[in-house]
Coordinates of N, CA and C in Angstrom, one line a residue:
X54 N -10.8 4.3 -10.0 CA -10.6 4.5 -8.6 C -11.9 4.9 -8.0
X55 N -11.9 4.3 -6.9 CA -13.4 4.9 -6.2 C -13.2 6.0 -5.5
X56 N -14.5 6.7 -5.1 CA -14.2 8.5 -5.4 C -14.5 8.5 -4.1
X57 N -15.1 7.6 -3.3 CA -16.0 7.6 -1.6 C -14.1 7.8 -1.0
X58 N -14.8 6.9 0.4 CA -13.5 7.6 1.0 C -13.2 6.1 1.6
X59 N -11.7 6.1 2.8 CA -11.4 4.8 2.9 C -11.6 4.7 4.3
X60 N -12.1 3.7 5.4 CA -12.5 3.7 6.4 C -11.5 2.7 6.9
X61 N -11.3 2.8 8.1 CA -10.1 1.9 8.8 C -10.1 2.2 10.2
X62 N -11.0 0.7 10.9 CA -11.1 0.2 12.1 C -9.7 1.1 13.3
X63 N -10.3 1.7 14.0 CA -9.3 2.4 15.3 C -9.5 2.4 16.7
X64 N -9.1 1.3 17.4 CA -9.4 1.4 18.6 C -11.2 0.6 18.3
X65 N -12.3 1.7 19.1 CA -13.1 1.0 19.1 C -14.4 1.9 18.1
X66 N -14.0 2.5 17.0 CA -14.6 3.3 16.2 C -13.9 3.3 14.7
X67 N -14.3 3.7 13.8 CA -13.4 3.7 12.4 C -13.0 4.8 11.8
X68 N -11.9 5.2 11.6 CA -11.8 6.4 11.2 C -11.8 6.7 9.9
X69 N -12.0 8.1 9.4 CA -12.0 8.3 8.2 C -10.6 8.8 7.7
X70 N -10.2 8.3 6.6 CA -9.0 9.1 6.1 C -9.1 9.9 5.0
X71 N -10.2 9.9 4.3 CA -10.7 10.8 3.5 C -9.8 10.8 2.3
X72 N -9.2 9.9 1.8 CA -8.6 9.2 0.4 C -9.6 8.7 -0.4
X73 N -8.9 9.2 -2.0 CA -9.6 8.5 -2.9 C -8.8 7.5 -3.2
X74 N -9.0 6.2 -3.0 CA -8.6 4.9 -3.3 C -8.3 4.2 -4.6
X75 N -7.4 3.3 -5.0 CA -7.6 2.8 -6.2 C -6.3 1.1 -5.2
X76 N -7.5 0.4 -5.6 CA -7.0 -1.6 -5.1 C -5.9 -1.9 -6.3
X77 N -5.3 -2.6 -5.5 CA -4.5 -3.8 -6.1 C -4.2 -5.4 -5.5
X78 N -3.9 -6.6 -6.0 CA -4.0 -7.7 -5.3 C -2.7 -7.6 -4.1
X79 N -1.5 -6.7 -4.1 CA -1.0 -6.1 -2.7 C -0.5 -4.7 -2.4
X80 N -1.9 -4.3 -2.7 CA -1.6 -2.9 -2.0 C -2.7 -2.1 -2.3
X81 N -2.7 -0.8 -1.8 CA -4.1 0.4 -1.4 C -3.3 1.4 -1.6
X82 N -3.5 2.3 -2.9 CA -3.3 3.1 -2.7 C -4.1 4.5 -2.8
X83 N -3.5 5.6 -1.8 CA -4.8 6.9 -1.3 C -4.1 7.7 -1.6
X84 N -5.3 8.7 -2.2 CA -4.7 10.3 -2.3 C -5.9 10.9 -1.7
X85 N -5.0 12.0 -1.2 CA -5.6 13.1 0.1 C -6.3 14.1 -0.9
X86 N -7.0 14.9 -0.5 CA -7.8 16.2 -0.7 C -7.0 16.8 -1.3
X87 N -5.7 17.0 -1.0 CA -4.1 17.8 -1.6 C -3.7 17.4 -2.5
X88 N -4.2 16.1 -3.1 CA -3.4 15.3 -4.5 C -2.0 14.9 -3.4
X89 N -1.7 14.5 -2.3 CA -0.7 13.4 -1.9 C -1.1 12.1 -2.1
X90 N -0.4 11.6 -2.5 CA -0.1 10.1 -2.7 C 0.7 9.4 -1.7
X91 N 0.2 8.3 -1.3 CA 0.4 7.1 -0.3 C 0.1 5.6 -0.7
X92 N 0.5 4.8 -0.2 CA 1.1 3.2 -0.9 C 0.5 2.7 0.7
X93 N -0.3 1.4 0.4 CA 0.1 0.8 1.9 C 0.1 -0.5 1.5
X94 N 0.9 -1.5 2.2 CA 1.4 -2.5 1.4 C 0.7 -3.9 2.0
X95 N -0.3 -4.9 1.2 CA -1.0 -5.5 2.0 C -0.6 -6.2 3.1
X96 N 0.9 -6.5 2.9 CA 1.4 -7.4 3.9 C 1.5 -7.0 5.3
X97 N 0.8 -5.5 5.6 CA 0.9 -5.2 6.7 C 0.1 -5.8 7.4
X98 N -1.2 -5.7 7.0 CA -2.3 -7.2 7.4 C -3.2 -6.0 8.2
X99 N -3.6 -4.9 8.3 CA -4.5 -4.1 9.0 C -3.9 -4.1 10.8
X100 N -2.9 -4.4 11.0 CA -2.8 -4.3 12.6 C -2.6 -3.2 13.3
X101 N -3.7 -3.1 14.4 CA -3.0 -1.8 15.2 C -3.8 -0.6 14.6
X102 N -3.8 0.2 15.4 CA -4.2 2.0 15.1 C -4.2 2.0 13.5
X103 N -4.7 2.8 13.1 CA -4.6 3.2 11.7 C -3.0 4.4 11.5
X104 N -3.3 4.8 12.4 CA -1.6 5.6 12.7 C -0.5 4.6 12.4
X105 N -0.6 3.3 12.8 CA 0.6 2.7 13.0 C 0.7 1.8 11.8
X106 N -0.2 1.7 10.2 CA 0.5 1.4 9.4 C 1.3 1.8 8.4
X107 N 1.8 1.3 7.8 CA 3.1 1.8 6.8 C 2.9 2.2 5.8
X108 N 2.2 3.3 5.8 CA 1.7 4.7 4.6 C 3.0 4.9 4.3
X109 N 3.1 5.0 3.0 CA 4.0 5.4 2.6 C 3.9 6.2 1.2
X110 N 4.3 7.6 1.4 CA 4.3 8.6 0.6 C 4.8 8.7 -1.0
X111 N 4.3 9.0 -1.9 CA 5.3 9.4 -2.6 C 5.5 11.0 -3.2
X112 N 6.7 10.6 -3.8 CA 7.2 12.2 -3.9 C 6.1 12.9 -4.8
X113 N 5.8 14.1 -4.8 CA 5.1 15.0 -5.7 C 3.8 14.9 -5.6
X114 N 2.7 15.7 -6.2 CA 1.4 16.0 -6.2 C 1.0 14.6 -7.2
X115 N -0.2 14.6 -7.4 CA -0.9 13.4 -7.7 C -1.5 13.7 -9.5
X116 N -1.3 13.3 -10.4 CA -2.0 13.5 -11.7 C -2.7 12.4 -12.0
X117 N -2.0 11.5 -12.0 CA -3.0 9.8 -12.5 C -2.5 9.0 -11.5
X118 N -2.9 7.8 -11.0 CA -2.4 6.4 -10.5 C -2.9 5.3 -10.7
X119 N -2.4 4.2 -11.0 CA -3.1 3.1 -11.4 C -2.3 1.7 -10.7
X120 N -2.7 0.6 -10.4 CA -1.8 -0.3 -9.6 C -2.2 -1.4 -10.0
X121 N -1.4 -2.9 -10.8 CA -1.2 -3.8 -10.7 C -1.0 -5.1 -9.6
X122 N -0.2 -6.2 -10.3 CA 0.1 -7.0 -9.3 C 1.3 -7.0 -8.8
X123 N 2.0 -6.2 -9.6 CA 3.8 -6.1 -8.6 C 4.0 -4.3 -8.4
X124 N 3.8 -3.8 -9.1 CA 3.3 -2.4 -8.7 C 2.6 -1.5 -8.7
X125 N 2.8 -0.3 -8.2 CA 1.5 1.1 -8.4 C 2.6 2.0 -9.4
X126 N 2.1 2.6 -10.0 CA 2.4 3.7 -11.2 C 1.6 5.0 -10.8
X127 N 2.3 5.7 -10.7 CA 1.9 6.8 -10.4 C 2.2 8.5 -11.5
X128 N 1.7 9.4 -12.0 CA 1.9 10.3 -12.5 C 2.0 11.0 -11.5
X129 N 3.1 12.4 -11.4 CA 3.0 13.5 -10.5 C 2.7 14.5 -11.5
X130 N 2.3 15.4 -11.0 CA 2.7 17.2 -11.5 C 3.4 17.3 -12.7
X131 N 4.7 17.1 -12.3 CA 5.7 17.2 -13.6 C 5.4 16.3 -14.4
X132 N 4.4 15.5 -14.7 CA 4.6 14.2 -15.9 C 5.5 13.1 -15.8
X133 N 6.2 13.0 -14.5 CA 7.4 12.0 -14.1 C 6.2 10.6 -13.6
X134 N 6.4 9.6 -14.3 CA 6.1 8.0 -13.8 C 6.8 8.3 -12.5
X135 N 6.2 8.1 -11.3 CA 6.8 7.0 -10.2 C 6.3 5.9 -10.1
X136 N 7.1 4.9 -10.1 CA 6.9 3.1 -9.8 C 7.0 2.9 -8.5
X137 N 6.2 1.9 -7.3 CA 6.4 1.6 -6.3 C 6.0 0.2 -6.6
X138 N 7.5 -0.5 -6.2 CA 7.3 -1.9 -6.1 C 7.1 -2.5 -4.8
X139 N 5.9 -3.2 -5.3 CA 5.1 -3.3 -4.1 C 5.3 -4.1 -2.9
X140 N 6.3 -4.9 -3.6 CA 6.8 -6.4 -2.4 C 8.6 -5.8 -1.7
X141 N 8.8 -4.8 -2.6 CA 10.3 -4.3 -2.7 C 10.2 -3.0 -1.5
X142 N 9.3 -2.5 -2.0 CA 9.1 -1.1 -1.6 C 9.9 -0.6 -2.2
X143 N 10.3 -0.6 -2.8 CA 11.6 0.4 -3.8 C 10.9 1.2 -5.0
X144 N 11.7 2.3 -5.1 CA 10.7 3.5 -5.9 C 11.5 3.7 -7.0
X145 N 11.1 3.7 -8.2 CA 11.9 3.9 -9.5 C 11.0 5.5 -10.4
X146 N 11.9 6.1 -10.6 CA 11.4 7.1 -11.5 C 11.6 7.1 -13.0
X147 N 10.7 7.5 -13.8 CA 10.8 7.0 -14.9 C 10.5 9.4 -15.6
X148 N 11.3 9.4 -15.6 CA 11.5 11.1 -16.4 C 10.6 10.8 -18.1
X149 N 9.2 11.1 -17.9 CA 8.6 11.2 -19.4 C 7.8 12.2 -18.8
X150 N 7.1 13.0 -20.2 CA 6.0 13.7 -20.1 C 4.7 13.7 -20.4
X151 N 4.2 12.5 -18.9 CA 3.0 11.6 -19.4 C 1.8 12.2 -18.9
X152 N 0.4 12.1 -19.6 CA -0.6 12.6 -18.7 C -1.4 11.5 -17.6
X153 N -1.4 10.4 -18.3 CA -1.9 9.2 -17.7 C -1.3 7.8 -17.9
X154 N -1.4 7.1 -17.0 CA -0.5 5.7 -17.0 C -2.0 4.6 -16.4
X155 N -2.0 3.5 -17.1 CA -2.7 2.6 -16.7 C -2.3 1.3 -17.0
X156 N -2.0 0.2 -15.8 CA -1.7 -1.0 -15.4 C -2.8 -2.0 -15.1
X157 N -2.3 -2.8 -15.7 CA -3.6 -3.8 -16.1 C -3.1 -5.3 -15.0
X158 N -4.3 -6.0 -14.8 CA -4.2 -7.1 -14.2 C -3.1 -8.3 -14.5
X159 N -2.9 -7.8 -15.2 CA -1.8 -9.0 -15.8 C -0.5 -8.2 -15.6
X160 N -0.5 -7.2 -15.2 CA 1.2 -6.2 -15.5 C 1.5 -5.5 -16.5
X161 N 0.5 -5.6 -17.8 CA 0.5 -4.4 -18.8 C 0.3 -3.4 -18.5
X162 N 1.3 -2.4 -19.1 CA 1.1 -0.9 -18.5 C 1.3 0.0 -20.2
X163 N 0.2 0.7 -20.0 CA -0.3 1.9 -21.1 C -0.2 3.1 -20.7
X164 N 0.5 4.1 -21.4 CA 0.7 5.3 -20.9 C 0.3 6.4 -22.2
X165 N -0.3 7.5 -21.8 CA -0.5 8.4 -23.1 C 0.3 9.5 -22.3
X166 N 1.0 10.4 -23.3 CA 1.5 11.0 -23.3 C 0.8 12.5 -23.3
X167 N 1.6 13.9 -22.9 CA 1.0 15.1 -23.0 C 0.9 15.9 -24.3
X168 N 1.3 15.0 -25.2 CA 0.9 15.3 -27.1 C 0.1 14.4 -27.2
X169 N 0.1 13.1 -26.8 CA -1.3 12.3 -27.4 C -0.5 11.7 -27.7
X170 N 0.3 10.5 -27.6 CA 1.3 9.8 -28.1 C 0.5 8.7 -27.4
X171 N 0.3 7.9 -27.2 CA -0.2 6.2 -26.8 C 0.7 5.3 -26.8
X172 N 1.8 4.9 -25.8 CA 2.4 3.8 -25.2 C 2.3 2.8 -24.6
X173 N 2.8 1.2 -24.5 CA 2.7 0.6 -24.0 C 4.5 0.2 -23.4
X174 N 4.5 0.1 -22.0 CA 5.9 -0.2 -21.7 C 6.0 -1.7 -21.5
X175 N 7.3 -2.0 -22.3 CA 8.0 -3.3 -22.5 C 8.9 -3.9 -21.5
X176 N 8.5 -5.0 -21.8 CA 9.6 -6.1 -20.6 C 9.5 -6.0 -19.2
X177 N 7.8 -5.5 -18.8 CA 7.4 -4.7 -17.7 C 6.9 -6.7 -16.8
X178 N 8.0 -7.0 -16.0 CA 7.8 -8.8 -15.3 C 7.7 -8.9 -14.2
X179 N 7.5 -9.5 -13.3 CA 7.5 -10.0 -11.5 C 9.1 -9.6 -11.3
X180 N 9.7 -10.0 -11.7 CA 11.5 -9.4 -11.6 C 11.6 -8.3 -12.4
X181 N 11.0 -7.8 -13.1 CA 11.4 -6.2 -13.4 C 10.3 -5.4 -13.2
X182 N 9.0 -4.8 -12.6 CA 8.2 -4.3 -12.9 C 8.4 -2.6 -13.4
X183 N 9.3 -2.3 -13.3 CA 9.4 -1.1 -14.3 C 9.7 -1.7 -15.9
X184 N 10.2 -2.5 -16.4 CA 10.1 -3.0 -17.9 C 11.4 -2.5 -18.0
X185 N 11.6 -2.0 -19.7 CA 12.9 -1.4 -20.1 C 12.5 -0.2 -20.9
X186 N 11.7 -0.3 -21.7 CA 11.7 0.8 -22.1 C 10.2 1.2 -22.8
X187 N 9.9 2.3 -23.7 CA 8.4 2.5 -24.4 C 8.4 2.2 -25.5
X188 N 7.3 1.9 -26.4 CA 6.8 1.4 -27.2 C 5.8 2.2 -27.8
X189 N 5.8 3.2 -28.7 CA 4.6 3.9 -29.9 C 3.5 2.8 -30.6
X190 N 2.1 3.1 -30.3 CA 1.1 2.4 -30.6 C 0.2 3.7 -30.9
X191 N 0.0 3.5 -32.1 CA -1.1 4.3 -33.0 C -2.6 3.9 -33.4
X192 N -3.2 4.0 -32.7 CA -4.6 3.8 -33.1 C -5.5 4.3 -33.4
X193 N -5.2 6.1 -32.8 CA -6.0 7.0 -33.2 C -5.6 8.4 -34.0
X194 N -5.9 8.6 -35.2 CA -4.7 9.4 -36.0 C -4.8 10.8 -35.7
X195 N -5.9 11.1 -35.0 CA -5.6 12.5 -34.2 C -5.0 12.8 -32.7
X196 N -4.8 11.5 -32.1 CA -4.3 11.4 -30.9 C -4.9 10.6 -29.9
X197 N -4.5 10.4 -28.9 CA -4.7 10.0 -27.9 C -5.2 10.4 -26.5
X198 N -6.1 10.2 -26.1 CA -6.7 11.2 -24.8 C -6.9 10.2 -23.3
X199 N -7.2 9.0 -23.4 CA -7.1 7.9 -22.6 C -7.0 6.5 -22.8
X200 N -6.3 5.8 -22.0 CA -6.4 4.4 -22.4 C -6.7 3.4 -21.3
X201 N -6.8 2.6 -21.4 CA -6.8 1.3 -20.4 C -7.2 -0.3 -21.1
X202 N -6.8 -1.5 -20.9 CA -6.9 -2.3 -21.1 C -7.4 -3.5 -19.9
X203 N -7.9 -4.7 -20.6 CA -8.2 -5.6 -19.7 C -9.3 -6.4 -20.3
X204 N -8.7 -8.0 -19.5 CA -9.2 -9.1 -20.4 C -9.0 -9.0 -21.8
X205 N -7.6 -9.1 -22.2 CA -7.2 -9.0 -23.5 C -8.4 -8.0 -25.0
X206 N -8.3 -7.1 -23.8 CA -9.2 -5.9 -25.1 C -8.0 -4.8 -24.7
X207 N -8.2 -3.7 -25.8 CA -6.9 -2.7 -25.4 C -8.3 -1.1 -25.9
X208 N -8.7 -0.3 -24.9 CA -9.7 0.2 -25.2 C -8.5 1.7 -25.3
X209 N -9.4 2.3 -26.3 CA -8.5 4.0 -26.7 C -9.2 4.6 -26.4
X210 N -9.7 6.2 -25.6 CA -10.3 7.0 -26.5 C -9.5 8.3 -26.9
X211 N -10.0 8.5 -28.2 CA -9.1 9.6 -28.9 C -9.2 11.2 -28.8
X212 N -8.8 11.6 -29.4 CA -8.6 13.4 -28.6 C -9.9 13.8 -29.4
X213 N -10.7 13.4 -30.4 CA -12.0 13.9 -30.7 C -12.9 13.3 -29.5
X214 N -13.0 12.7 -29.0 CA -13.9 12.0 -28.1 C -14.4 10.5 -28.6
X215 N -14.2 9.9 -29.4 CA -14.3 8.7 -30.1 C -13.9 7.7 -29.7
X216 N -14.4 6.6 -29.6 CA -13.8 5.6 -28.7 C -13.2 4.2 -29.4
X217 N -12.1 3.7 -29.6 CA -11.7 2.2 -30.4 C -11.4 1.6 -29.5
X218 N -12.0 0.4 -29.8 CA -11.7 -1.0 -29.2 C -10.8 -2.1 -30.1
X219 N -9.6 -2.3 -29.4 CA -8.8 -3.2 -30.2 C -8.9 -4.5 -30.1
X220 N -8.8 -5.8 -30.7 CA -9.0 -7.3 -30.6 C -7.3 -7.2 -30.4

């Protein structure tokens, strides 16, 4: 996510919203100084006031977020996944106790858990972007601390600080 802030043309000056941003091919999503979370969905097309587009909130404080091509994934507070599908607008909660979730360009989504458990969620499609269910993937035998993938690499790093790269 970029850490600067997000600027958006107003009238006849740009205003700041002071979000840290993280792109997707349809959507922007910002979090405030407060750890709030907001969605804006590209189809709004930038029209009008910066007031007048369709921010949209989600429930809880902010822990991780990461966004694809059919949705944003979001961690709150509690460790609860929220899904915002992005063409739907429709919000799915997913009750785990995750520290971080990361969705990849293709719709792969990797989640580590708050023991260090390393997941990947299944059946995750353009018609389902929440999937069905999780999947245990072990690659680091002391745990799990972050993950992310892309361009068919699946990168770990483990709770020593060590980093694997999977083929």
């Amino acid at each position: 996510a970029d850490r600067g802030q997000i600027w958006i043309p107003d009238k006849m000056h740009w205003s700041d919203l002071s979000f840290r941003v993280v792109y997707s091919p349809t959507s922007i999503v910002g979090v405030t100084p407060l750890d709030d979370v907001f969605c804006l969905n590209k189809d709004a097309n930038n029209i009008g006031a910066y007031s007048n587009f369709p921010w949209t909130q989600l429930p809880g404080k902010l822990k991780y977020y990461s966004c694809g091509p059919y949705s944003c994934w979001v961690v709150n507070a509690a460790g609860n996944i929220i899904i915002r599908r992005v063409r739907l607008g429709v919000f799915d909660v997913l009750s785990r106790s995750m520290s971080m979730v990361d969705v990849e360009t293709d719709g792969s989504v990797f989640a580590v858990d708050t023991q260090g458990s390393l997941f990947q969620r299944v059946g995750v499609t353009i018609s389902n972007p929440p999937g069905s269910s999780w999947t245990n993937i072990v690659i680091c035998l002391n745990g799990h601390k972050h993950v992310t993938f892309d361009l068919g690499r699946l990168y770990v790093i483990c709770s020593d600080g060590s980093i694997m790269r999977c083929i």
